[in-house]
């Protein structure tokens, strides 16, 4: 688990700057969890400056939560700049599958930007797999939550998508899957309360941006650690919540608290990550 | 009070999806209170997808807090789709009366979209009444807060507006009024602290969207219950706040906590709703 | 310290309305801290209504956190209206120096709008000084944090910038500087935790808007008090945080709590403000 500890320490020691083009619903949570993780966020979503801001940063996070034509243009500019400069791009295709505009945008971003990590729930990842399927023979597969029963099947699909895209594929759910083209990992941290507040998915992508920004040489490990870190914080927040008999408002606060106090030892001790034999 | 309990249970059992086109100030609170109420929020404010997203949802909430031409177009698309599909629309005319742009937009939305519920403070509702008055003979009436002294007068006006618009009219204040064309109810829940944080009005509209989405067959009852639920949570939050000697930051968190833990029994026991004899 | 107490009391007694054109990252925090300070916020960022909304307000806050062409136009309209009507304008040049778009916008706003207060960290203020320097002979000076070692030098620069712009210059950092053309003050309140959450800078500008709106006749004093109030609340929040062993999520909540409960006596007793002999 030394590798896990090292990954987290790199974030806190280098404090990478992360550029976000993200939705206005959870943007404050993304900024605060990025700071809590030990990195620094900067939000800028106009094409006039998006590329230049990316140039200052160690990583770029693109989140489709609330799209419009202006921000799509900014995403393209920023993503292409990141690709040119070799900075990792995290793509969170929020709501892919829900409208033509989102679907077209998701597939366009996939075509025009090379991502270091793509993170979504199983339904979003399934949509992307299906979209690639038309052209390239990937099976879209099941859209249900990842469980022990379908874990192997979903992990194999993630590995295939990783091979096609060059990105680490992160499927969030009760069990998270994190895969590159060679390896697939299961992360069994987290708590059901995380689904009862808005933004935990967006925050996972934010933390991934922070971890990748500080560990660009080891993207798979950075993504596994980011997922585990979010999950562990979800557990720690629930333990705190039970002690004060709170609800979802407090849970969100305790999640941020936990991330800001998470140390390498706790993460290494509590992370339940397993390399899958497929 | 069995009807109250049934209304809340329907939200938690059916978990309706609610589409929001709303301001960026309180959008996170709207998303989190919607989840806390037992429903699921989706935000999408571009005309390219607004109608399609509404088509996936059980209710639509339109909030004018921070308008621009792009979001007005999205509101029109989404509202018309909701009308076509028979999905309830909640309209929150935030700041109506404050600028020509808001005023024109509010009256345009009222003309072009059939709302299931219109929720505002007395000043906003008075503006709408005045705007309709020009054309249709409704008296704009008093703009002050609703108190016991002017309750009957305001309730009669709400009932008249309900008859003209076909919507349930919800006037928020120290005493809330909820009226359709036949009945008017007073809701005497809530706490003065609710006015010391931003977003309680927007959150009331969000909860109304959740309740209407799960109870489309009984709109007046859904709106009365939504107002009572917000008010009861405002009271519960204040009780918690006093115990910890907190301020407005904590109050907002405790309000979300209370909504996420509210059960039918508590709502039925604490709701202070009265059908007015006018 | 009677003047300090009087300044805060004026906010709570007159409850000035403050118009914000600000970023979508911290806008909710700005709204809530404004309410906590005793004023009322209104957000409106479309040129169709920005001027008219400013006309209703006692102060205007312009924050460049997430710029786009639409909001720049709204800032120009609102700023010019505020100038015409003699309402104080607070300018927060977030990220000045980070992109051409921000830089051009910052300098354009400075040229076209007369500000009552300009608040930034030392890097942002240095950028503005440099931008003015090209044309007018101001030395851009050091970009590092303000410390006891460079305090006098930075304070002199702030006084010079104040003379050129007519604005009170507020440099935030471990030591804050607040200066008009004649006097410079150091504010030694605050806590390092304030830098670990997003929005404390934006919230300082918001509180400045509230204080200036209620005390337009004494802008320097209003700005010193606003900076001291934020700093004292940062300290009070940290004391609370230690008692509950919380993290950054709780810290943000306690900061809002502290502002909502701050009274003139506490502010006067804890403010560590010093007029500098330069």
CSV table of C-alpha atoms in Angstrom, one decimal, chain A residues 93-277:
chain,number,residue,atom,x,y,z
A,93,UNK,CA,-20.0,12.6,-19.4
A,94,UNK,CA,-22.8,13.5,-17.0
A,95,UNK,CA,-26.2,12.6,-18.3
A,96,UNK,CA,-24.9,11.0,-21.5
A,97,UNK,CA,-27.8,9.1,-23.0
A,98,UNK,CA,-30.4,11.7,-21.8
A,99,UNK,CA,-30.6,14.0,-24.8
A,100,UNK,CA,-29.3,14.3,-28.3
A,101,UNK,CA,-27.3,17.4,-27.4
A,102,UNK,CA,-25.5,15.6,-24.6
A,103,UNK,CA,-25.0,12.5,-26.7
A,104,UNK,CA,-23.6,14.3,-29.7
A,105,UNK,CA,-21.4,16.4,-27.4
A,106,UNK,CA,-20.1,13.4,-25.5
A,107,UNK,CA,-19.1,11.5,-28.6
A,108,UNK,CA,-17.6,14.6,-30.2
A,109,UNK,CA,-15.5,15.3,-27.2
A,110,UNK,CA,-14.4,11.6,-27.2
A,111,UNK,CA,-13.4,11.9,-30.9
A,112,UNK,CA,-11.6,15.3,-30.7
A,113,UNK,CA,-9.9,15.0,-27.3
A,114,UNK,CA,-7.6,12.3,-26.0
A,115,UNK,CA,-8.7,11.7,-22.3
A,116,UNK,CA,-6.5,10.3,-19.6
A,117,UNK,CA,-9.6,9.2,-17.6
A,118,UNK,CA,-13.3,8.9,-18.3
A,119,UNK,CA,-15.5,8.6,-15.3
A,120,UNK,CA,-19.2,7.9,-15.3
A,121,UNK,CA,-21.9,5.7,-13.8
A,122,UNK,CA,-22.6,2.5,-15.6
A,123,UNK,CA,-25.4,4.0,-17.6
A,124,UNK,CA,-23.2,6.9,-18.9
A,125,UNK,CA,-20.3,4.5,-19.6
A,126,UNK,CA,-22.7,2.2,-21.4
A,127,UNK,CA,-23.9,5.0,-23.6
A,128,UNK,CA,-20.4,5.8,-24.6
A,129,UNK,CA,-19.6,2.2,-25.2
A,130,UNK,CA,-22.7,2.0,-27.4
A,131,UNK,CA,-21.7,5.1,-29.3
A,132,UNK,CA,-18.3,3.7,-30.0
A,133,UNK,CA,-19.9,0.4,-30.8
A,134,UNK,CA,-21.6,1.7,-33.9
A,135,UNK,CA,-18.3,2.4,-35.4
A,136,UNK,CA,-15.9,0.0,-33.7
A,137,UNK,CA,-17.6,-3.1,-32.5
A,138,UNK,CA,-17.7,-2.6,-28.7
A,139,UNK,CA,-20.7,-4.2,-27.0
A,140,UNK,CA,-22.6,-1.6,-25.0
A,141,UNK,CA,-23.6,-4.3,-22.5
A,142,UNK,CA,-25.6,-3.9,-19.3
A,143,UNK,CA,-26.7,-0.6,-18.0
A,144,UNK,CA,-27.6,-1.7,-14.5
A,145,UNK,CA,-25.5,-1.0,-11.5
A,146,UNK,CA,-22.2,-2.9,-11.1
A,147,UNK,CA,-22.6,-5.7,-8.6
A,148,UNK,CA,-20.6,-8.8,-7.8
A,149,UNK,CA,-22.6,-10.7,-10.3
A,150,UNK,CA,-21.8,-8.6,-13.3
A,151,UNK,CA,-18.5,-7.3,-12.1
A,152,UNK,CA,-16.3,-9.4,-14.4
A,153,UNK,CA,-18.4,-8.6,-17.5
A,154,UNK,CA,-18.4,-4.9,-16.8
A,155,UNK,CA,-14.7,-4.9,-16.0
A,156,UNK,CA,-13.9,-6.6,-19.3
A,157,UNK,CA,-15.9,-4.0,-21.1
A,158,UNK,CA,-14.1,-1.2,-19.3
A,159,UNK,CA,-10.7,-2.7,-20.3
A,160,UNK,CA,-11.9,-2.8,-23.9
A,161,UNK,CA,-13.0,0.8,-23.8
A,162,UNK,CA,-9.7,1.7,-22.3
A,163,UNK,CA,-7.9,0.0,-25.1
A,164,UNK,CA,-10.0,1.9,-27.7
A,165,UNK,CA,-9.7,5.3,-26.0
A,166,UNK,CA,-6.3,5.2,-24.4
A,167,UNK,CA,-8.1,6.5,-21.2
A,168,UNK,CA,-8.4,4.9,-17.8
A,169,UNK,CA,-12.1,4.0,-17.6
A,170,UNK,CA,-13.8,4.6,-14.2
A,171,UNK,CA,-17.2,3.2,-13.6
A,172,UNK,CA,-18.7,4.5,-10.4
A,173,UNK,CA,-21.3,2.5,-8.4
A,174,UNK,CA,-21.7,0.4,-5.3
A,175,UNK,CA,-18.5,-1.3,-6.6
A,176,UNK,CA,-16.3,1.0,-8.7
A,177,UNK,CA,-14.3,-0.3,-11.6
A,178,UNK,CA,-11.1,1.3,-12.7
A,179,UNK,CA,-9.4,-0.1,-15.8
A,180,UNK,CA,-6.8,0.6,-18.3
A,181,UNK,CA,-6.1,-1.6,-21.3
A,182,UNK,CA,-4.2,-4.2,-19.3
A,183,UNK,CA,-5.6,-4.2,-15.8
A,184,UNK,CA,-9.0,-3.8,-14.1
A,185,UNK,CA,-9.4,-3.0,-10.5
A,186,UNK,CA,-12.5,-3.1,-8.2
A,187,UNK,CA,-12.8,-0.5,-5.5
A,188,UNK,CA,-15.2,-1.5,-2.8
A,189,UNK,CA,-15.3,1.6,-0.7
A,190,UNK,CA,-18.1,4.1,-0.3
A,191,UNK,CA,-21.5,4.4,1.3
A,192,UNK,CA,-25.1,4.5,0.0
A,193,UNK,CA,-25.5,8.0,1.4
A,194,UNK,CA,-23.3,9.3,-1.3
A,195,UNK,CA,-26.1,8.8,-3.8
A,196,UNK,CA,-28.5,10.9,-1.7
A,197,UNK,CA,-26.6,14.2,-2.2
A,198,UNK,CA,-25.9,15.9,-5.5
A,199,UNK,CA,-22.3,16.1,-6.7
A,200,UNK,CA,-20.5,13.0,-5.4
A,201,UNK,CA,-19.9,11.9,-9.0
A,202,UNK,CA,-18.6,15.3,-10.0
A,203,UNK,CA,-16.4,15.4,-6.9
A,204,UNK,CA,-14.9,12.0,-7.8
A,205,UNK,CA,-13.9,13.4,-11.2
A,206,UNK,CA,-12.5,16.5,-9.4
A,207,UNK,CA,-10.4,14.4,-7.1
A,208,UNK,CA,-9.3,12.3,-10.1
A,209,UNK,CA,-8.1,15.5,-11.7
A,210,UNK,CA,-6.2,16.4,-8.6
A,211,UNK,CA,-4.6,13.0,-8.3
A,212,UNK,CA,-3.7,12.7,-12.0
A,213,UNK,CA,-2.3,16.3,-12.0
A,214,UNK,CA,0.1,15.3,-9.3
A,215,UNK,CA,0.8,11.8,-10.6
A,216,UNK,CA,0.8,12.0,-14.4
A,217,UNK,CA,3.3,9.2,-14.7
A,218,UNK,CA,1.0,6.6,-13.1
A,219,UNK,CA,-2.5,7.3,-14.4
A,220,UNK,CA,-4.1,3.9,-13.5
A,221,UNK,CA,-2.8,4.1,-9.9
A,222,UNK,CA,-3.9,7.8,-9.6
A,223,UNK,CA,-7.4,6.9,-10.7
A,224,UNK,CA,-7.7,3.9,-8.4
A,225,UNK,CA,-6.5,6.0,-5.5
A,226,UNK,CA,-8.9,8.8,-6.3
A,227,UNK,CA,-11.8,6.5,-6.4
A,228,UNK,CA,-10.7,4.8,-3.1
A,229,UNK,CA,-10.1,8.2,-1.5
A,230,UNK,CA,-13.7,9.3,-2.3
A,231,UNK,CA,-15.1,6.1,-1.1
A,232,UNK,CA,-13.1,6.1,2.1
A,233,UNK,CA,-14.3,9.7,2.8
A,234,UNK,CA,-17.9,8.6,2.1
A,235,UNK,CA,-17.4,6.0,4.8
A,236,UNK,CA,-15.8,8.4,7.3
A,237,UNK,CA,-18.5,10.9,6.7
A,238,UNK,CA,-21.2,8.3,7.4
A,239,UNK,CA,-19.5,7.4,10.7
A,240,UNK,CA,-19.5,11.1,11.7
A,241,UNK,CA,-23.1,11.5,10.6
A,242,UNK,CA,-24.3,8.6,12.8
A,243,UNK,CA,-22.7,10.1,15.8
A,244,UNK,CA,-24.6,13.4,15.4
A,245,UNK,CA,-27.9,11.9,14.0
A,246,UNK,CA,-27.7,14.2,10.9
A,247,UNK,CA,-29.2,14.1,7.4
A,248,UNK,CA,-28.0,14.7,3.9
A,249,UNK,CA,-27.0,18.4,4.5
A,250,UNK,CA,-24.5,17.4,7.2
A,251,UNK,CA,-23.3,14.4,5.2
A,252,UNK,CA,-22.1,16.6,2.4
A,253,UNK,CA,-20.2,18.8,4.9
A,254,UNK,CA,-18.6,15.7,6.6
A,255,UNK,CA,-17.6,14.4,3.2
A,256,UNK,CA,-15.6,17.6,2.5
A,257,UNK,CA,-14.2,17.5,6.1
A,258,UNK,CA,-13.0,13.9,5.6
A,259,UNK,CA,-11.2,14.7,2.4
A,260,UNK,CA,-9.5,17.6,3.9
A,261,UNK,CA,-8.2,15.5,6.8
A,262,UNK,CA,-7.5,12.3,4.9
A,263,UNK,CA,-3.9,11.2,5.3
A,264,UNK,CA,-2.0,8.5,3.4
A,265,UNK,CA,-2.0,6.1,6.3
A,266,UNK,CA,-5.8,6.2,6.6
A,267,UNK,CA,-6.3,5.8,2.9
A,268,UNK,CA,-3.9,2.9,2.7
A,269,UNK,CA,-5.5,1.2,5.7
A,270,UNK,CA,-9.0,1.6,4.6
A,271,UNK,CA,-8.8,1.3,0.8
A,272,UNK,CA,-10.5,-1.9,-0.4
A,273,UNK,CA,-9.0,-2.2,-3.9
A,274,UNK,CA,-8.5,-5.5,-5.7
A,275,UNK,CA,-6.9,-6.3,-9.0
A,276,UNK,CA,-9.4,-8.4,-10.9
A,277,UNK,CA,-8.4,-11.7,-12.6
